[in-house]
CSV table of C-alpha atoms in Angstrom, one decimal:
chain,number,residue,atom,x,y,z
V,1,MET,CA,20.1,0.9,-7.5
V,2,ILE,CA,19.2,-0.6,-4.1
V,3,HIS,CA,17.0,-3.0,-5.2
V,4,CYS,CA,20.1,-4.6,-6.7
V,5,LEU,CA,21.4,-5.5,-3.6
V,6,ALA,CA,20.0,-8.3,-2.0
V,7,THR,CA,18.2,-10.7,-4.1
V,8,ALA,CA,19.5,-13.8,-2.0
V,9,ALA,CA,16.9,-13.1,0.8
V,10,ARG,CA,14.2,-14.1,-1.9
V,11,ARG,CA,15.6,-16.4,-3.5
V,12,ALA,CA,16.9,-18.6,-0.2
V,13,ALA,CA,13.1,-18.7,1.0
V,14,PRO,CA,11.9,-22.0,0.0
V,15,SER,CA,8.6,-22.8,-2.3
V,16,LEU,CA,5.4,-22.8,-0.6
V,17,THR,CA,3.8,-26.1,0.2
V,18,ALA,CA,0.1,-26.8,1.0
V,19,ALA,CA,1.6,-27.0,4.7
V,20,ALA,CA,3.4,-24.0,4.6
V,21,LEU,CA,0.5,-22.0,3.5
V,22,LEU,CA,-1.7,-22.9,6.4
V,23,ALA,CA,1.3,-21.3,8.5
V,24,LEU,CA,0.5,-17.7,7.0
V,25,ALA,CA,-0.7,-15.5,10.0
V,26,ALA,CA,-2.7,-12.6,9.2
V,27,PRO,CA,-0.6,-9.0,9.5
V,28,PRO,CA,-2.5,-6.5,11.3
V,29,ALA,CA,-5.6,-5.0,8.8
V,30,ARG,CA,-3.7,-2.6,6.9
V,31,ALA,CA,-0.6,-2.2,5.3
V,32,TRP,CA,0.5,1.1,6.5
V,33,GLY,CA,-0.1,2.4,10.2
V,34,PRO,CA,-2.8,4.8,10.8
V,35,ILE,CA,-0.3,7.9,10.7
V,36,VAL,CA,1.1,6.9,7.3
V,37,HIS,CA,-2.6,6.6,5.8
V,38,GLN,CA,-3.5,9.7,7.2
V,39,ARG,CA,-0.6,11.4,5.9
V,40,VAL,CA,-1.1,10.1,2.2
V,41,THR,CA,-4.7,11.0,2.3
V,42,SER,CA,-3.5,14.2,3.2
V,43,GLU,CA,-0.9,15.1,0.7
V,44,ALA,CA,-3.0,13.7,-2.2
V,45,ILE,CA,-5.7,16.3,-1.9
V,46,GLU,CA,-2.6,18.8,-3.3
V,47,THR,CA,-2.2,16.4,-6.3
V,48,LEU,CA,-5.3,17.2,-7.8
V,49,PRO,CA,-6.1,19.7,-10.4
V,50,LYS,CA,-8.0,23.0,-9.7
V,51,GLY,CA,-11.3,21.3,-10.8
V,52,LEU,CA,-11.1,19.0,-8.0
V,53,ARG,CA,-8.8,20.3,-5.6
V,54,PRO,CA,-11.1,23.1,-3.6
V,55,PHE,CA,-13.8,20.5,-2.8
V,56,TYR,CA,-11.5,17.9,-1.1
V,57,LYS,CA,-9.4,21.3,0.7
V,58,ALA,CA,-13.0,22.6,1.7
V,59,HIS,CA,-13.7,19.1,3.7
V,60,ARG,CA,-10.6,17.7,4.6
V,61,LEU,CA,-11.7,17.2,8.3
V,62,GLU,CA,-14.6,15.6,7.2
V,63,ILE,CA,-12.9,12.7,5.3
V,64,PRO,CA,-13.0,10.1,8.1
V,65,SER,CA,-9.4,9.5,8.8
V,66,LEU,CA,-8.3,12.9,8.8
V,67,ALA,CA,-11.4,14.0,11.4
V,68,VAL,CA,-10.5,15.4,14.8
V,69,ASP,CA,-12.3,12.7,16.3
V,70,ALA,CA,-11.4,9.5,13.7
V,71,ALA,CA,-12.0,6.4,14.9
V,72,PRO,CA,-9.0,4.1,15.2
V,73,PRO,CA,-8.8,1.8,12.1
V,74,THR,CA,-10.8,-1.3,12.0
V,75,GLU,CA,-9.5,-4.7,11.8
V,76,GLU,CA,-10.0,-6.7,8.4
V,77,GLY,CA,-8.0,-9.3,8.5
V,78,PRO,CA,-5.3,-10.8,5.7
V,79,ASP,CA,-7.4,-9.1,2.7
V,80,ARG,CA,-5.3,-6.1,2.4
V,81,ARG,CA,-2.9,-7.5,1.1
V,82,PHE,CA,-2.1,-9.8,-1.7
V,83,ALA,CA,1.0,-12.2,-1.8
V,84,VAL,CA,1.5,-12.6,-5.6
V,85,ASP,CA,5.2,-14.3,-5.2
V,86,HIS,CA,3.0,-17.4,-4.0
V,87,PHE,CA,1.2,-18.4,-7.0
V,88,LEU,CA,4.4,-16.9,-9.8
V,89,PRO,CA,8.1,-15.9,-9.9
V,90,PHE,CA,8.6,-12.1,-10.5
V,91,PRO,CA,7.7,-10.7,-12.6
V,92,PHE,CA,4.1,-11.8,-12.5
V,93,ALA,CA,3.3,-11.3,-15.9
V,94,ASP,CA,0.6,-14.0,-16.1
V,95,ILE,CA,-1.2,-13.3,-12.9
V,96,PRO,CA,-4.9,-13.5,-13.6
V,97,HIS,CA,-6.7,-10.0,-13.8
V,98,THR,CA,-10.0,-11.2,-12.3
V,99,GLU,CA,-10.3,-13.2,-8.6
V,100,ALA,CA,-12.6,-15.8,-10.3
V,101,ALA,CA,-9.8,-16.8,-13.2
V,102,LEU,CA,-7.6,-16.4,-9.6
V,103,LYS,CA,-9.2,-19.0,-8.0
V,104,ALA,CA,-10.3,-21.0,-11.4
V,105,LYS,CA,-6.1,-21.7,-11.5
V,106,TYR,CA,-4.9,-21.9,-8.1
V,107,GLY,CA,-7.8,-22.9,-5.8
V,108,GLU,CA,-10.1,-21.1,-3.3
V,109,GLU,CA,-8.2,-21.6,-0.3
V,110,ALA,CA,-4.7,-20.5,-1.9
V,111,ALA,CA,-6.5,-17.4,-3.4
V,112,ALA,CA,-8.4,-16.6,0.3
V,113,LYS,CA,-5.0,-17.1,2.3
V,114,ALA,CA,-3.1,-14.6,-0.5
V,115,GLY,CA,-5.3,-11.5,0.1
V,116,ARG,CA,-7.9,-9.5,-2.0
V,117,LEU,CA,-6.0,-6.2,-2.3
V,118,PRO,CA,-6.3,-5.7,-5.8
V,119,TRP,CA,-10.1,-6.3,-6.1
V,120,LEU,CA,-10.5,-4.2,-3.0
V,121,ILE,CA,-8.7,-1.3,-5.2
V,122,GLU,CA,-11.1,-2.3,-7.9
V,123,GLU,CA,-14.1,-2.5,-5.7
V,124,ALA,CA,-13.5,0.9,-4.0
V,125,TYR,CA,-12.8,2.4,-7.2
V,126,GLY,CA,-16.2,1.7,-8.6
V,127,HIS,CA,-18.1,3.1,-5.3
V,128,LEU,CA,-16.4,5.9,-5.8
V,129,VAL,CA,-17.2,6.7,-9.2
V,130,ASP,CA,-20.8,6.0,-8.1
V,131,ALA,CA,-20.4,8.6,-4.9
V,132,PHE,CA,-19.5,11.4,-7.3
V,133,ARG,CA,-22.1,10.6,-10.0
V,134,SER,CA,-24.9,10.7,-6.7
V,135,GLY,CA,-23.3,13.9,-5.7
V,136,ASP,CA,-23.6,12.9,-2.1
V,137,LYS,CA,-20.8,14.7,-0.3
V,138,ALA,CA,-20.5,12.8,2.9
V,139,LYS,CA,-20.4,9.4,0.5
V,140,ILE,CA,-17.9,10.8,-1.6
V,141,LEU,CA,-15.4,11.6,1.4
V,142,GLU,CA,-15.8,8.3,2.8
V,143,GLU,CA,-15.2,6.3,-0.3
V,144,SER,CA,-12.3,8.3,-1.0
V,145,ASP,CA,-10.9,7.7,2.1
V,146,VAL,CA,-11.5,4.0,1.6
V,147,LEU,CA,-9.8,4.1,-1.6
V,148,SER,CA,-6.9,6.0,-0.3
V,149,GLY,CA,-6.2,3.2,1.9
V,150,TYR,CA,-6.2,0.2,-0.5
V,151,VAL,CA,-3.7,2.4,-2.6
V,152,ALA,CA,-1.5,3.1,-0.5
V,153,ASP,CA,-1.6,-0.7,0.8
V,154,ILE,CA,-0.1,-1.7,-2.9
V,155,HIS,CA,2.7,0.2,-2.5
V,156,ASN,CA,3.7,-1.4,0.6
V,157,PRO,CA,6.3,-4.4,-0.3
V,158,LEU,CA,5.7,-6.3,2.5
V,159,ALA,CA,1.8,-6.4,1.4
V,160,LEU,CA,3.2,-8.2,-1.9
V,161,THR,CA,4.7,-11.0,-0.4
V,162,GLU,CA,4.8,-14.4,1.4
V,163,ASN,CA,7.5,-12.9,3.8
V,164,PHE,CA,5.3,-9.9,4.7
V,165,ASP,CA,6.3,-10.2,8.3
V,166,GLY,CA,10.1,-11.4,7.9
V,167,GLN,CA,8.9,-15.1,9.1
V,168,LYS,CA,11.2,-16.7,6.2
V,169,THR,CA,14.2,-14.5,6.9
V,170,GLU,CA,14.5,-14.9,10.6
V,171,GLN,CA,13.1,-11.5,10.7
V,172,HIS,CA,9.9,-12.2,12.8
V,173,GLY,CA,8.0,-9.2,13.5
V,174,LEU,CA,9.2,-7.2,10.4
V,175,TRP,CA,5.9,-5.8,9.4
V,176,VAL,CA,5.1,-4.0,12.6
V,177,ARG,CA,8.6,-2.3,12.7
V,178,VAL,CA,8.5,-1.1,9.0
V,179,THR,CA,4.8,-0.3,8.6
V,180,THR,CA,3.7,1.2,12.0
V,181,LYS,CA,6.8,1.9,14.6
V,182,LEU,CA,9.4,3.2,11.8
V,183,PRO,CA,7.0,5.8,10.6
V,184,GLU,CA,5.9,6.9,13.9
V,185,ALA,CA,10.1,7.0,14.9
V,186,MET,CA,10.6,9.3,11.8
V,187,ASP,CA,7.7,11.5,13.0
V,188,LYS,CA,8.5,14.9,11.6
V,189,LYS,CA,11.3,13.3,9.4
V,190,LEU,CA,8.6,11.6,7.5
V,191,ASN,CA,7.8,14.4,4.8
V,192,PHE,CA,6.6,13.8,1.6
V,193,GLY,CA,4.3,15.0,-1.0
V,194,GLY,CA,3.0,13.6,-4.6
V,195,GLN,CA,3.5,14.6,-7.9
V,196,ALA,CA,0.6,16.0,-10.2
V,197,ALA,CA,-2.3,13.4,-10.0
V,198,ARG,CA,-3.1,12.2,-13.8
V,199,LEU,CA,-5.9,10.3,-15.3
V,200,VAL,CA,-5.4,6.4,-15.1
V,201,ASP,CA,-6.2,4.7,-18.6
V,202,ASP,CA,-6.7,1.4,-17.2
V,203,PRO,CA,-7.7,1.6,-13.2
V,204,LYS,CA,-7.9,-2.1,-13.0
V,205,GLY,CA,-5.1,-3.1,-15.2
V,206,TYR,CA,-2.8,-0.2,-13.3
V,207,VAL,CA,-2.7,-2.3,-10.3
V,208,PHE,CA,-1.2,-5.4,-11.9
V,209,ALA,CA,1.3,-3.1,-13.6
V,210,LEU,CA,2.3,-1.5,-10.4
V,211,MET,CA,2.9,-4.7,-8.7
V,212,PRO,CA,6.0,-5.7,-10.0
V,213,ARG,CA,7.6,-2.3,-9.8
V,214,VAL,CA,6.9,-2.2,-5.9
V,215,PHE,CA,8.1,-5.9,-5.3
V,216,ILE,CA,11.2,-5.3,-6.3
V,217,TRP,CA,11.9,-3.7,-3.3
V,218,VAL,CA,11.2,-6.5,-0.9
V,219,ASP,CA,14.9,-7.9,-1.1
V,220,ASN,CA,16.0,-4.7,-0.6
V,221,LEU,CA,14.2,-3.9,2.2
V,222,LEU,CA,15.0,-7.4,4.1
V,223,TYR,CA,18.7,-6.2,3.0
V,224,LEU,CA,18.8,-2.8,4.7
V,225,GLU,CA,16.5,-3.8,7.9
V,226,GLU,CA,19.2,-6.7,8.3
V,227,LEU,CA,21.7,-4.3,8.4
V,228,ALA,CA,19.8,-2.1,10.8
V,229,ARG,CA,19.7,-4.6,13.2
V,230,ARG,CA,23.8,-5.8,13.4
V,231,GLY,CA,25.4,-5.0,16.3
V,232,GLN,CA,22.0,-4.1,18.1
V,233,SER,CA,20.8,-5.8,21.5
V,234,GLY,CA,17.0,-5.2,20.6
V,235,TYR,CA,14.7,-2.7,18.7
V,236,THR,CA,15.6,0.1,20.7
V,237,GLU,CA,15.8,4.2,19.6
V,238,ILE,CA,19.1,3.3,18.2
V,239,TYR,CA,17.8,0.7,16.1
V,240,TYR,CA,15.2,2.9,14.9
V,241,ASP,CA,17.4,5.4,14.1
V,242,THR,CA,19.4,3.5,11.9
V,243,MET,CA,16.2,2.1,10.2
V,244,THR,CA,15.6,5.7,10.0
V,245,ASP,CA,18.8,6.3,7.8
V,246,LYS,CA,18.8,2.9,5.9
V,247,VAL,CA,14.7,2.1,5.5
V,248,GLY,CA,14.0,6.2,5.7
V,249,PRO,CA,15.2,6.8,2.2
V,250,LEU,CA,12.9,3.9,0.7
V,251,LEU,CA,10.0,4.6,2.6
V,252,LYS,CA,9.6,8.3,1.4
V,253,GLU,CA,10.0,7.0,-2.3
V,254,ARG,CA,7.3,4.7,-1.4
V,255,LEU,CA,5.0,6.8,0.1
V,256,VAL,CA,5.3,9.7,-2.8
V,257,GLU,CA,4.2,7.2,-5.4
V,258,ALA,CA,1.4,5.9,-3.1
V,259,THR,CA,0.5,9.8,-2.4
V,260,THR,CA,0.7,10.3,-6.7
V,261,ASP,CA,-1.5,7.5,-7.6
V,262,VAL,CA,-4.1,8.3,-4.6
V,263,GLY,CA,-4.7,11.6,-6.0
V,264,SER,CA,-4.7,10.1,-9.4
V,265,TYR,CA,-7.6,7.4,-8.7
V,266,TRP,CA,-9.4,10.3,-7.2
V,267,TYR,CA,-9.1,12.4,-10.4
V,268,THR,CA,-9.8,9.2,-13.0
V,269,ALA,CA,-13.1,8.5,-10.7
V,270,TRP,CA,-14.3,12.1,-10.5
V,271,THR,CA,-13.6,12.1,-14.3
V,272,ALA,CA,-15.5,8.7,-15.3
V,273,ALA,CA,-18.4,10.1,-13.2
V,274,GLY,CA,-18.7,13.0,-15.8
V,275,ARG,CA,-16.5,15.5,-13.5
V,276,PRO,CA,-20.1,16.9,-11.6
V,277,ASP,CA,-19.4,20.4,-10.1
V,278,LEU,CA,-18.7,19.7,-6.6
V,279,LYS,CA,-19.0,21.8,-3.5
């Protein structure tokens, strides 16, 4: 398994002190660039069952991020990540599952700096259920798009670690290189789909069960990026060609799972709303 290659990078990172926590800089708003979010959202439609897929296919271009005149993503600060490794060591079994409990255990400031991604997903899922119940087409498509973005975000290993930008392992700028520039460089090579959407038994609990499975790729990503930089004089086309070979398979695997989970959350929200007829 690839993830067994590079535990040293994470183990070498020092534990976070209060002073170091203050040094955490806010990454770009989304854990993936626009290309990734658009493709995940588009491909998630194909994972849906026949009772739901026709609605999304018919209104694909009315989904905000897929619209012809889609607006650039809005910057939202560090909320769209969750540095779970600040609070506990892997596999994070005792991480509180409510934001109030996290703040009570670790303090308001630490919780705020770590990000809100699990609770953004929870809130967006609830909003989508409400939208399905209302039957408001525009609201359904808007909330589906928001939820898709958050679910895709949590499949990015860098969104779950303090070392999101490679700042602890002398890989500064890693966030943008991996999440935006690499997908752009891969372009047509970044082809992926998803598995058939399934019902998520516990939408809230699933997020916390998912995090260890995503986080386990952090060390691997750090290691492979370091390999790609060896012998390079900068982040040139050659660097991104090497990244495509070394990190591309990991990126695709993450996005296949993200696509499947986006479709599954949409399907689950529709079911929780009573499977209303949609046109």
